[in-house]
Amino acid sequence: MKQLLLCLLFGLLFLHPLHAQRIRPAAERFDQYLPLLQNKRIAIFANHTTVVNDSIHLVDVLKKKGVLISKIFAPEHGFRGKADAGEKVDNSIDPSTGVKIISLYGKKRKPASEDLQDVDVLVFDIQDVGTRFYTYISSLEEYIESAVAAGKPLIVLDRPNPNGFYIDGPVLEKPFRSFVGMQPVPVVYGMTIGEYAKMLVGEKWIDSSLHSKLAAFKMTVIPCDNYTHKSLYSLPVNPSPNLPDMAAIYWYPSTCFFEGTVLSEGRGTEHPFQIFGHPDLPKNLYKFTPVSREGAKEPKLKDKVCYGWTVAEAPEQVLKKVNGMLQLKFLQDAYRLFPQKDSFFLGKPNAAPTAYFFNKLAGNAELMAQIRSQQTESAIRKSWQPGINRFKTIRKKYLMYEDFE
C-alpha cells in the first residue's frame, strides 16, 4: 500500500504542471528588468539557450528594444552551442548584431577587468540542467566573481531547472574541487540557477579575496513565472550538443559518471548519455559503435564496436525509471562485468585520488571505492544522506519557489 501511495504521489507531481499556466523564464518578463538596463552599457553572458518564447534569441530582442549591448560572454560549447565538450572556443563577432563575443571557455574562464571597463551592468541568462558537473554553474560562479571584483551590478535572469524536483548524490569535498564541481553541493541539488547564484553570494562561496567587496555588491535575480520545484519543464532548446533531448537530460546525472571510466558514455551515437558500453564487455549485450558527429568529433572508442546498455526511451518512461534518484545500477553492473577491473576507471594506477576524473565527477574518492568493493546501492545511498541533510539546511535559505518536499 505504501508503494502504491508513493507512485500516486509521484504521478501527481508530474501531472500537475500539464494543467498549469505556461512557465515563463525570467528573460520573458521584460517589465521586471528592462528598467534596470535603461541607458546602461550591458554585457550579457549568453548562449544558444538564451531565448524567449522558445526560439527568439534574447540578444536580438534586447537590441530591437534599444538596449545597448557592449559585448557577449559565452561559456563551454560557445555562443551558438555547437562546440564539443571541452573544446576551446575563440572570440568572434555575432553576425546577427555585430556585437563582440568573448569566449570564457578558451584562453580564459572569466572576464578580465579590461573587458568590463566599458560596461555598466552585467547580465547572466543561461539554461542549466541542475547537475553539479554541468559546467554552466561554474561559469556563473566565476562571472559573479568578476562582477564583484569590478564593482559592477549583476542581473541574473532565472530559468527553470529540468531536474529541479529532487536532490541526490554525494556532496563534493573540497580536495576534489574542479571546473566540473566547485562547491559542496550534491550531484543533483534541486535549485534553479538564480537560487544557486543567491547561495553562492549568501554563503560567500566565492574567492575569499573578494569577501570584503560583497557588502557593496548588488545582484538582482529576476524569478521565473508560474514555476515551482514540482514543475515538469521541457526545455525548448537543447542545452548542449550531447544533451539533445529530455530523456538525455533526465539520465545525465546518473550516466555522466561513465565519463570517468573507460566505457563509452554514448557520445558519437544518436543517444549520448543513454547508451554506454565497451568492446570488452559481453557480446550478448546491446551493440553500438561511436562515430564522429557534430558535438562529438572524437568520441571515446570512436569507430570501435562496443557492447553494453541502452536506456533510450521516451522522456515520460525515463522519469519513471529515474524516480527522483541517481541510478547506479548500470555503473555497478558495468564494473562487475568488466574483465580488467584495475583499468575500469580512467587514470594512472596508484595515482592520487584527486587525479582521477571519476572522483572529480563524484566529488569524493568514496564512491569509486564503493563501486570497487561492490557495495549495494542502498549502502552507497545511505552514505550520502548526512551530507544531503546538511546541504538541504543551506539550500532552504535561498529558495525562490515552492519546494517539492
Short mmCIF file of C-alpha atoms in Angstrom, two decimals:
data_model
loop_
_atom_site.label_atom_id
_atom_site.label_comp_id
_atom_site.label_asym_id
_atom_site.label_seq_id
_atom_site.Cartn_x
_atom_site.Cartn_y
_atom_site.Cartn_z
CA MET A 1 0.00 0.00 0.00
CA LYS A 2 2.84 2.39 0.88
CA GLN A 3 4.49 1.82 -2.52
CA LEU A 4 1.16 2.42 -4.27
CA LEU A 5 0.69 5.73 -2.44
CA LEU A 6 4.23 6.81 -3.33
CA CYS A 7 3.61 6.01 -7.00
CA LEU A 8 0.37 8.00 -6.95
CA LEU A 9 2.08 10.98 -5.33
CA PHE A 10 4.92 10.83 -7.84
CA GLY A 11 2.42 10.71 -10.67
CA LEU A 12 0.54 13.73 -9.32
CA LEU A 13 3.82 15.63 -9.04
CA PHE A 14 4.31 15.42 -12.77
CA LEU A 15 0.71 15.57 -13.93
CA HIS A 16 0.07 18.87 -12.16
CA PRO A 17 2.16 21.10 -14.49
CA LEU A 18 0.28 19.84 -17.55
CA HIS A 19 -2.74 21.82 -16.37
CA ALA A 20 -0.82 24.80 -15.04
CA GLN A 21 -0.12 28.08 -16.76
CA ARG A 22 2.83 28.23 -19.11
CA ILE A 23 6.13 28.57 -17.26
CA ARG A 24 7.83 31.81 -18.24
CA PRO A 25 11.60 32.16 -17.87
CA ALA A 26 12.70 35.47 -16.37
CA ALA A 27 14.01 36.64 -19.75
CA GLU A 28 10.40 36.96 -20.95
CA ARG A 29 9.44 39.21 -18.02
CA PHE A 30 10.72 42.40 -19.62
CA ASP A 31 8.81 44.68 -17.28
CA GLN A 32 10.84 43.27 -14.38
CA TYR A 33 14.32 44.04 -15.70
CA LEU A 34 14.30 46.39 -18.71
CA PRO A 35 14.11 49.44 -16.39
CA LEU A 36 17.39 48.25 -14.85
CA LEU A 37 19.05 48.30 -18.28
CA GLN A 38 17.81 51.69 -19.45
CA ASN A 39 20.65 53.97 -20.58
CA LYS A 40 23.22 51.38 -19.47
CA ARG A 41 26.01 49.62 -21.34
CA ILE A 42 25.35 45.90 -21.00
CA ALA A 43 27.50 42.78 -21.07
CA ILE A 44 25.50 39.56 -21.25
CA PHE A 45 26.63 36.02 -20.53
CA ALA A 46 24.61 34.04 -23.05
CA ASN A 47 24.49 31.12 -25.45
CA HIS A 48 22.02 29.41 -27.78
CA THR A 49 19.66 28.69 -24.85
CA THR A 50 19.21 32.41 -24.14
CA VAL A 51 15.85 32.54 -25.88
CA VAL A 52 12.39 33.99 -25.28
CA ASN A 53 9.11 32.50 -26.48
CA ASP A 54 11.01 29.23 -27.01
CA SER A 55 13.01 30.30 -30.07
CA ILE A 56 13.89 34.02 -30.36
CA HIS A 57 17.33 34.94 -29.07
CA LEU A 58 17.24 37.43 -26.21
CA VAL A 59 20.20 39.38 -27.60
CA ASP A 60 18.23 40.08 -30.79
CA VAL A 61 15.18 41.14 -28.79
CA LEU A 62 17.13 43.44 -26.47
CA LYS A 63 18.86 45.12 -29.42
CA LYS A 64 15.47 45.79 -31.01
CA LYS A 65 14.25 47.25 -27.73
CA GLY A 66 17.12 49.72 -27.76
CA VAL A 67 19.30 48.09 -25.11
CA LEU A 68 22.98 48.90 -25.63
CA ILE A 69 24.81 45.56 -25.59
CA SER A 70 28.54 46.21 -25.48
CA LYS A 71 29.66 42.58 -25.55
CA ILE A 72 28.59 38.99 -25.15
CA PHE A 73 30.36 36.42 -22.97
CA ALA A 74 29.96 32.77 -23.96
CA PRO A 75 30.50 29.54 -21.96
CA GLU A 76 31.53 25.97 -22.87
CA HIS A 77 30.14 24.92 -26.28
CA GLY A 78 30.23 28.55 -27.47
CA PHE A 79 27.59 31.19 -28.16
CA ARG A 80 25.81 29.01 -30.71
CA GLY A 81 26.22 25.79 -28.70
CA LYS A 82 27.99 23.82 -31.43
CA ALA A 83 31.44 23.16 -29.91
CA ASP A 84 32.35 19.77 -28.46
CA ALA A 85 32.51 19.22 -24.70
CA GLY A 86 35.87 20.53 -23.51
CA GLU A 87 36.68 22.15 -26.88
CA LYS A 88 38.32 25.55 -26.52
CA VAL A 89 36.38 28.34 -28.24
CA ASP A 90 37.85 31.52 -29.74
CA ASN A 91 36.48 35.07 -29.59
CA SER A 92 34.28 36.13 -32.51
CA ILE A 93 31.64 38.59 -33.72
CA ASP A 94 27.92 37.82 -33.63
CA PRO A 95 26.86 38.13 -37.30
CA SER A 96 23.27 39.00 -36.34
CA THR A 97 24.07 42.03 -34.16
CA GLY A 98 27.75 42.80 -34.78
CA VAL A 99 28.44 42.51 -31.05
CA LYS A 100 31.80 41.11 -29.95
CA ILE A 101 31.65 37.65 -28.38
CA ILE A 102 34.30 36.89 -25.76
CA SER A 103 34.76 33.20 -25.08
CA LEU A 104 35.03 32.18 -21.44
CA TYR A 105 35.95 28.65 -22.43
CA GLY A 106 39.14 29.32 -24.34
CA LYS A 107 42.12 31.40 -23.26
CA LYS A 108 40.28 32.46 -20.09
CA ARG A 109 37.32 31.40 -17.98
CA LYS A 110 36.21 34.75 -16.53
CA PRO A 111 36.03 38.34 -17.82
CA ALA A 112 39.20 40.35 -17.30
CA SER A 113 38.99 43.79 -15.71
CA GLU A 114 39.62 45.43 -19.09
CA ASP A 115 36.64 43.53 -20.55
CA LEU A 116 34.35 45.33 -18.11
CA GLN A 117 35.72 48.88 -18.32
CA ASP A 118 33.06 49.92 -20.86
CA VAL A 119 30.25 48.02 -19.10
CA ASP A 120 27.73 49.38 -16.59
CA VAL A 121 25.66 46.26 -15.88
CA LEU A 122 26.32 42.54 -16.27
CA VAL A 123 23.52 40.13 -17.20
CA PHE A 124 23.51 36.33 -16.95
CA ASP A 125 20.99 34.18 -18.83
CA ILE A 126 21.91 30.54 -19.46
CA GLN A 127 19.76 27.41 -19.30
CA ASP A 128 21.19 24.92 -16.79
CA VAL A 129 20.26 21.28 -16.11
CA GLY A 130 20.68 21.22 -12.33
CA THR A 131 23.65 18.87 -12.17
CA ARG A 132 26.88 19.76 -10.34
CA PHE A 133 29.26 18.62 -13.08
CA TYR A 134 27.44 20.55 -15.82
CA THR A 135 29.84 23.48 -16.11
CA TYR A 136 27.43 26.40 -16.51
CA ILE A 137 27.18 26.85 -12.72
CA SER A 138 30.97 27.02 -12.56
CA SER A 139 30.90 29.71 -15.23
CA LEU A 140 28.23 31.53 -13.21
CA GLU A 141 30.45 31.49 -10.13
CA GLU A 142 33.40 32.99 -11.98
CA TYR A 143 31.15 35.56 -13.66
CA ILE A 144 29.89 36.63 -10.23
CA GLU A 145 33.49 36.96 -9.04
CA SER A 146 34.30 39.22 -11.99
CA ALA A 147 31.29 41.40 -11.25
CA VAL A 148 32.23 41.68 -7.57
CA ALA A 149 35.87 42.47 -8.39
CA ALA A 150 34.86 45.18 -10.88
CA GLY A 151 32.17 46.65 -8.62
CA LYS A 152 29.52 46.15 -11.30
CA PRO A 153 25.89 45.18 -10.62
CA LEU A 154 24.73 41.80 -11.89
CA ILE A 155 21.28 40.75 -13.08
CA VAL A 156 20.59 37.00 -13.20
CA LEU A 157 17.63 36.06 -15.37
CA ASP A 158 16.40 32.82 -13.86
CA ARG A 159 15.33 29.74 -15.79
CA PRO A 160 13.55 26.57 -14.63
CA ASN A 161 15.61 23.57 -13.62
CA PRO A 162 14.52 20.46 -15.59
CA ASN A 163 15.99 18.31 -12.79
CA GLY A 164 14.81 20.61 -10.01
CA PHE A 165 12.40 18.13 -8.43
CA TYR A 166 14.90 16.10 -6.38
CA ILE A 167 18.23 16.17 -4.52
CA ASP A 168 20.66 13.25 -4.59
CA GLY A 169 24.26 12.14 -4.75
CA PRO A 170 27.46 12.66 -2.79
CA VAL A 171 28.30 16.18 -1.63
CA LEU A 172 31.56 17.47 -3.10
CA GLU A 173 34.58 17.50 -0.78
CA LYS A 174 36.97 20.44 -1.07
CA PRO A 175 40.08 18.49 -2.28
CA PHE A 176 38.10 17.38 -5.34
CA ARG A 177 37.12 20.88 -6.42
CA SER A 178 37.49 21.46 -10.18
CA PHE A 179 35.58 23.13 -13.00
CA VAL A 180 33.20 20.13 -13.03
CA GLY A 181 32.44 20.69 -9.37
CA MET A 182 33.34 23.78 -7.39
CA GLN A 183 31.10 23.81 -4.31
CA PRO A 184 29.91 21.45 -1.53
CA VAL A 185 26.61 20.51 -3.12
CA PRO A 186 25.19 17.11 -4.13
CA VAL A 187 25.33 15.93 -7.74
CA VAL A 188 21.66 16.92 -8.10
CA TYR A 189 20.99 19.96 -5.94
CA GLY A 190 17.39 20.92 -6.73
CA MET A 191 17.87 24.65 -7.35
CA THR A 192 17.43 26.98 -10.28
CA ILE A 193 20.48 28.85 -11.46
CA GLY A 194 19.09 32.01 -9.85
CA GLU A 195 18.69 30.30 -6.50
CA TYR A 196 22.18 28.85 -6.87
CA ALA A 197 23.57 32.35 -7.55
CA LYS A 198 21.94 33.61 -4.34
CA MET A 199 23.52 30.73 -2.42
CA LEU A 200 27.00 31.43 -3.86
CA VAL A 201 26.81 35.03 -2.66
CA GLY A 202 24.93 34.38 0.59
CA GLU A 203 27.29 31.62 1.73
CA LYS A 204 30.33 33.57 0.46
CA TRP A 205 31.27 30.63 -1.76
CA ILE A 206 33.42 32.83 -3.95
CA ASP A 207 37.09 33.81 -3.90
CA SER A 208 37.87 34.81 -0.31
CA SER A 209 39.88 37.81 -1.53
CA LEU A 210 36.56 39.32 -2.69
CA HIS A 211 34.60 38.90 0.55
CA SER A 212 35.31 42.48 1.63
CA LYS A 213 33.57 43.72 -1.53
CA LEU A 214 30.38 41.69 -1.10
CA ALA A 215 28.65 44.28 1.09
CA ALA A 216 28.71 46.77 -1.78
CA PHE A 217 27.88 44.20 -4.46
CA LYS A 218 24.37 44.33 -5.93
CA MET A 219 22.93 41.22 -7.52
CA THR A 220 19.33 41.08 -8.70
CA VAL A 221 17.73 37.72 -9.52
CA ILE A 222 14.63 38.02 -11.70
CA PRO A 223 12.40 34.98 -10.98
CA CYS A 224 10.55 32.77 -13.42
CA ASP A 225 6.77 32.97 -13.58
CA ASN A 226 4.43 30.04 -12.86
CA TYR A 227 7.29 27.74 -11.80
CA THR A 228 7.73 25.57 -8.70
CA HIS A 229 10.11 22.74 -7.85
CA LYS A 230 7.20 20.41 -8.52
CA SER A 231 7.03 21.60 -12.13
CA LEU A 232 7.94 19.38 -15.04
CA TYR A 233 9.70 21.68 -17.50
CA SER A 234 10.66 20.60 -21.02
CA LEU A 235 13.50 22.66 -22.48
CA PRO A 236 12.69 24.41 -25.77
CA VAL A 237 16.36 24.26 -26.86
CA ASN A 238 18.88 21.50 -26.16
CA PRO A 239 21.40 22.95 -23.66
CA SER A 240 24.48 21.35 -25.27
CA PRO A 241 25.24 19.08 -28.25
CA ASN A 242 25.28 15.86 -26.22
CA LEU A 243 22.07 16.55 -24.32
CA PRO A 244 19.80 16.51 -27.39
CA ASP A 245 16.50 15.71 -25.68
CA MET A 246 14.74 15.49 -22.34
CA ALA A 247 15.48 11.78 -21.96
CA ALA A 248 19.21 12.55 -22.05
CA ILE A 249 18.74 15.41 -19.58
CA TYR A 250 16.93 13.14 -17.11
CA TRP A 251 19.56 10.38 -17.41
CA TYR A 252 22.58 12.70 -17.39
CA PRO A 253 23.07 12.99 -13.58
CA SER A 254 23.30 9.18 -13.37
CA THR A 255 25.16 8.26 -16.55
CA CYS A 256 27.71 11.08 -16.74
CA PHE A 257 29.81 9.04 -14.29
CA PHE A 258 30.78 6.87 -17.27
CA GLU A 259 32.90 9.81 -18.47
CA GLY A 260 35.31 8.88 -15.68
CA THR A 261 35.59 5.27 -16.87
CA VAL A 262 36.98 3.53 -19.97
CA LEU A 263 33.43 2.92 -21.18
CA SER A 264 31.78 4.99 -23.88
CA GLU A 265 29.08 7.23 -22.40
CA GLY A 266 27.30 7.32 -25.75
CA ARG A 267 28.95 10.36 -27.31
CA GLY A 268 29.13 9.73 -31.03
CA THR A 269 25.78 7.92 -31.06
CA GLU A 270 22.23 9.15 -31.56
CA HIS A 271 21.62 8.87 -27.82
CA PRO A 272 24.51 10.27 -25.77
CA PHE A 273 24.26 9.52 -22.04
CA GLN A 274 21.62 6.92 -22.86
CA ILE A 275 23.97 4.33 -24.38
CA PHE A 276 27.12 3.08 -22.68
CA GLY A 277 29.49 0.19 -23.14
CA HIS A 278 32.92 -1.11 -24.14
CA PRO A 279 34.40 -3.61 -26.64
CA ASP A 280 35.44 -5.93 -23.78
CA LEU A 281 32.00 -6.31 -22.22
CA PRO A 282 29.96 -9.46 -23.01
CA LYS A 283 28.92 -9.63 -26.64
CA ASN A 284 25.35 -10.61 -25.79
CA LEU A 285 24.73 -7.05 -24.56
CA TYR A 286 23.49 -4.10 -26.65
CA LYS A 287 25.79 -3.45 -29.63
CA PHE A 288 26.76 0.04 -30.85
CA THR A 289 29.63 1.94 -32.48
CA PRO A 290 30.53 5.55 -31.56
CA VAL A 291 31.36 7.62 -34.66
CA SER A 292 32.40 11.19 -35.33
CA ARG A 293 29.43 13.56 -35.44
CA GLU A 294 28.59 17.18 -34.63
CA GLY A 295 29.28 17.83 -30.97
CA ALA A 296 31.42 14.70 -30.68
CA LYS A 297 34.13 14.82 -33.32
CA GLU A 298 36.42 12.46 -31.41
CA PRO A 299 34.21 10.39 -29.13
CA LYS A 300 35.67 7.84 -26.76
CA LEU A 301 36.14 4.45 -28.51
CA LYS A 302 35.49 6.06 -31.90
CA ASP A 303 34.70 3.52 -34.65
CA LYS A 304 35.01 0.59 -32.24
CA VAL A 305 32.19 -1.90 -31.78
CA CYS A 306 31.01 -1.72 -28.17
CA TYR A 307 28.70 -3.84 -26.05
CA GLY A 308 26.69 -2.51 -23.18
CA TRP A 309 23.30 -1.00 -22.47
CA THR A 310 20.76 1.39 -23.92
CA VAL A 311 18.28 3.29 -21.78
CA ALA A 312 16.97 5.44 -24.63
CA GLU A 313 13.22 5.78 -24.19
CA ALA A 314 10.53 8.44 -24.23
CA PRO A 315 11.09 11.10 -21.53
CA GLU A 316 7.96 10.00 -19.66
CA GLN A 317 9.36 6.48 -19.31
CA VAL A 318 12.76 7.79 -18.26
CA LEU A 319 11.17 9.87 -15.50
CA LYS A 320 9.59 6.74 -14.05
CA LYS A 321 12.89 4.86 -14.12
CA VAL A 322 14.97 7.69 -12.68
CA ASN A 323 12.29 8.05 -9.98
CA GLY A 324 13.87 11.12 -8.40
CA MET A 325 17.18 9.38 -7.63
CA LEU A 326 20.61 8.81 -9.11
CA GLN A 327 20.59 5.36 -10.70
CA LEU A 328 23.81 3.44 -10.00
CA LYS A 329 22.75 0.04 -11.31
CA PHE A 330 24.41 0.36 -14.72
CA LEU A 331 27.68 1.64 -13.28
CA GLN A 332 27.70 -1.23 -10.80
CA ASP A 333 26.81 -3.82 -13.45
CA ALA A 334 29.44 -2.48 -15.85
CA TYR A 335 32.15 -2.76 -13.21
CA ARG A 336 31.02 -6.27 -12.22
CA LEU A 337 31.13 -7.49 -15.84
CA PHE A 338 34.27 -5.64 -16.95
CA PRO A 339 37.20 -8.09 -17.17
CA GLN A 340 40.09 -5.66 -16.44
CA LYS A 341 38.83 -4.11 -13.23
CA ASP A 342 42.10 -2.31 -12.50
CA SER A 343 41.64 -0.25 -15.67
CA PHE A 344 37.88 0.41 -15.37
CA PHE A 345 38.38 3.95 -14.05
CA LEU A 346 40.38 6.39 -16.19
CA GLY A 347 43.69 7.34 -14.59
CA LYS A 348 47.15 6.03 -13.93
CA PRO A 349 47.46 3.14 -11.44
CA ASN A 350 48.25 4.30 -7.90
CA ALA A 351 47.60 7.95 -8.83
CA ALA A 352 46.46 10.34 -6.11
CA PRO A 353 42.68 10.18 -5.56
CA THR A 354 42.27 13.77 -6.79
CA ALA A 355 43.89 12.83 -10.12
CA TYR A 356 41.02 10.57 -11.16
CA PHE A 357 38.38 12.30 -13.28
CA PHE A 358 35.74 9.94 -11.87
CA ASN A 359 36.46 11.29 -8.39
CA LYS A 360 36.13 14.86 -9.65
CA LEU A 361 32.69 13.96 -11.01
CA ALA A 362 31.73 12.19 -7.79
CA GLY A 363 33.23 14.92 -5.61
CA ASN A 364 35.00 12.38 -3.43
CA ALA A 365 37.07 9.17 -3.52
CA GLU A 366 34.49 7.17 -1.61
CA LEU A 367 32.14 6.38 -4.50
CA MET A 368 34.95 4.80 -6.52
CA ALA A 369 35.93 2.69 -3.51
CA GLN A 370 32.29 1.68 -3.01
CA ILE A 371 31.96 0.59 -6.65
CA ARG A 372 35.24 -1.35 -6.44
CA SER A 373 34.16 -3.13 -3.27
CA GLN A 374 30.77 -3.80 -4.90
CA GLN A 375 28.72 -2.30 -2.10
CA THR A 376 24.96 -2.35 -2.54
CA GLU A 377 23.21 0.68 -3.96
CA SER A 378 21.28 1.14 -0.72
CA ALA A 379 24.52 1.18 1.30
CA ILE A 380 26.05 3.73 -1.07
CA ARG A 381 22.94 5.88 -0.93
CA LYS A 382 22.89 5.73 2.87
CA SER A 383 26.43 7.15 2.97
CA TRP A 384 25.22 10.24 1.08
CA GLN A 385 22.42 11.12 3.47
CA PRO A 386 24.30 13.11 6.17
CA GLY A 387 25.81 15.42 3.55
CA ILE A 388 22.49 15.81 1.75
CA ASN A 389 20.75 16.72 5.00
CA ARG A 390 23.36 19.40 5.79
CA PHE A 391 23.02 20.80 2.28
CA LYS A 392 19.23 20.93 2.49
CA THR A 393 19.50 23.23 5.51
CA ILE A 394 21.66 25.64 3.50
CA ARG A 395 19.59 25.33 0.32
CA LYS A 396 16.35 26.18 2.09
CA LYS A 397 17.54 29.73 2.80
CA TYR A 398 17.79 30.60 -0.89
CA LEU A 399 14.70 29.02 -2.44
CA MET A 400 12.54 31.36 -4.50
CA TYR A 401 9.84 28.86 -5.46
CA GLU A 402 7.58 26.33 -3.75
CA ASP A 403 9.65 23.25 -2.95
CA PHE A 404 8.95 19.64 -3.92
CA GLU A 405 9.05 18.48 -0.28
#
